[in-house]
PDB file of C-alpha atoms in Angstrom:
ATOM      1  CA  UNK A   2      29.583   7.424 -75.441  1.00 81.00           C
ATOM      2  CA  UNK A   3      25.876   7.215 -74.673  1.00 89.00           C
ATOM      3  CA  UNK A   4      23.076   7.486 -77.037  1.00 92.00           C
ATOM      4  CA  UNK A   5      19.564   8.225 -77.105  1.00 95.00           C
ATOM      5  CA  UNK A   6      17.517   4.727 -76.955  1.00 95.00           C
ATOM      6  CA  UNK A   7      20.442   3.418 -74.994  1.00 95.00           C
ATOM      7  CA  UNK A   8      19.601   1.693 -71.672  1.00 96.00           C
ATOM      8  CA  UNK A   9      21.294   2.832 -69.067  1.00 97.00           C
ATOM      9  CA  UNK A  10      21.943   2.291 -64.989  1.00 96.00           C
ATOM     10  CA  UNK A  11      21.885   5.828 -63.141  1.00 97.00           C
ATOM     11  CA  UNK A  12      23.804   6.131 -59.755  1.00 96.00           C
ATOM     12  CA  UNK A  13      21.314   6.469 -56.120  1.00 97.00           C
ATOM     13  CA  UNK A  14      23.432   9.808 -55.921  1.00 97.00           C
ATOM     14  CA  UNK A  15      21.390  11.474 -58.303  1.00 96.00           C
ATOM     15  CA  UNK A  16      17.858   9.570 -58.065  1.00 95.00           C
ATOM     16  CA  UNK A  17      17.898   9.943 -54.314  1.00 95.00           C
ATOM     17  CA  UNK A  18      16.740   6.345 -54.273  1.00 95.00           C
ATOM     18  CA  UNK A  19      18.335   3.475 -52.646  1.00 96.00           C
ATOM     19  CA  UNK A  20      19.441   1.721 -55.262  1.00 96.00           C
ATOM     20  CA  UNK A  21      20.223   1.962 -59.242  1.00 96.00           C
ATOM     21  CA  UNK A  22      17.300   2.361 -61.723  1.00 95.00           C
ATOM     22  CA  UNK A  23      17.467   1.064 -64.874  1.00 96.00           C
ATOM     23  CA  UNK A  24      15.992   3.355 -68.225  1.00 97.00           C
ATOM     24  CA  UNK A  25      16.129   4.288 -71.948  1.00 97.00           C
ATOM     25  CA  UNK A  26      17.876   7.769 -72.536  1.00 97.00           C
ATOM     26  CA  UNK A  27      15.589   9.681 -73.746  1.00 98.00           C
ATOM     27  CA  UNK A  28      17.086  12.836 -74.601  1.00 97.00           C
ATOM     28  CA  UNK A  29      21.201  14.073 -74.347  1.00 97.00           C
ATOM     29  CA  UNK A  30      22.096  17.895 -74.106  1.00 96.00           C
ATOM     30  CA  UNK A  31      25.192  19.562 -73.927  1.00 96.00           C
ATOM     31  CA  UNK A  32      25.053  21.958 -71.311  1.00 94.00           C
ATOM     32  CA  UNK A  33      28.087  24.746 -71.387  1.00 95.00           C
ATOM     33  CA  UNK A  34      28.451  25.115 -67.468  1.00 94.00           C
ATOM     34  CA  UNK A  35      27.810  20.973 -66.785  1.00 92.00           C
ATOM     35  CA  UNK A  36      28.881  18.969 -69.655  1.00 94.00           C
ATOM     36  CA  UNK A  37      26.834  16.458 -71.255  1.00 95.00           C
ATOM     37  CA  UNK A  38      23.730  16.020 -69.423  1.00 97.00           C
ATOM     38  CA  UNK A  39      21.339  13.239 -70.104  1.00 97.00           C
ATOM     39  CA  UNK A  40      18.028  12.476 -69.288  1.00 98.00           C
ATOM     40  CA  UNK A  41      16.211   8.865 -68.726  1.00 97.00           C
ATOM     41  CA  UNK A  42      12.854   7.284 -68.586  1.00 98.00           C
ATOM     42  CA  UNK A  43      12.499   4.476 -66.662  1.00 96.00           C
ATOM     43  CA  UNK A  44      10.095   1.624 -66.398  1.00 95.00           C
ATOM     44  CA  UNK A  45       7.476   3.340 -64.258  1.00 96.00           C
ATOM     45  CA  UNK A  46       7.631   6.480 -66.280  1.00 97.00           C
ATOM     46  CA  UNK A  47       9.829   8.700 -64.361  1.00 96.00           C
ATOM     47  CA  UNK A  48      12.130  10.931 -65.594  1.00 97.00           C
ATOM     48  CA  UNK A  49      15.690  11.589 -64.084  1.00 97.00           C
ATOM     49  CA  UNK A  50      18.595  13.563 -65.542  1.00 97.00           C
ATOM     50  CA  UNK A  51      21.969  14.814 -64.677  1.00 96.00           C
ATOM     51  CA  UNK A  52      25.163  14.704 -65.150  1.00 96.00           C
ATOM     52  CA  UNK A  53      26.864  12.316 -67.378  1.00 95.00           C
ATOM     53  CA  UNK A  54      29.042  10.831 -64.559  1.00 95.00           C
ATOM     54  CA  UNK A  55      25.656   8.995 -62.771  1.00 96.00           C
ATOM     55  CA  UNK A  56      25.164   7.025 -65.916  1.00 96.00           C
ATOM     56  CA  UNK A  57      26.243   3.687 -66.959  1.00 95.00           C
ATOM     57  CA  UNK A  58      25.327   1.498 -70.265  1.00 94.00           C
ATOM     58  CA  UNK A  59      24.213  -1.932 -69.228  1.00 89.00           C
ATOM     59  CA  UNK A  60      25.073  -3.461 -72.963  1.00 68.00           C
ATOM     60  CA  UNK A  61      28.894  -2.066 -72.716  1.00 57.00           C
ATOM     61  CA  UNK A  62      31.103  -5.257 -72.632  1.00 56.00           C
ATOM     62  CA  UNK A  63      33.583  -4.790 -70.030  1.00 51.00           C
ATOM     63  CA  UNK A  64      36.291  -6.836 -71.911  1.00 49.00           C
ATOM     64  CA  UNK A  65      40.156  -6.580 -71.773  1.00 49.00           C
ATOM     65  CA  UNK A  66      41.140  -6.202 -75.403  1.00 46.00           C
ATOM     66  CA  UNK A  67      45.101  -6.027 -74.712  1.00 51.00           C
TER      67      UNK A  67
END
């Protein structure tokens, strides 16, 4: 689960950019019709948001614990 103050990687898909930014969520709503929706600032001072599907945590450990 992602929380505010989290830094996060968000997809091109949504940024329109060519490749991932990297930001601190700034705010999370739950939107009835989309789901969770966050928004991010990143290091220039934009603002994306969308869907919680084009966000990943960068400090998420992708370890095997079985």
């Amino acid at each position: 689960m992602i929380k505010e103050g989290e830094k996060v990687k968000v997809d091109p898909k949504l940024t329109g950019l060519d490749e991932w930014i990297e930001g601190t969520v700034i705010d999370i709503e739950h939107n009835p019709f989309k789901g969770l929706v966050i928004a991010i600032r990143d290091n220039l001072n934009r603002i994306f948001f969308g869907e919680q599907k084009y966000f990943v945590p960068l400090n998420k450990d992708n370890v095997c614990m079985q």
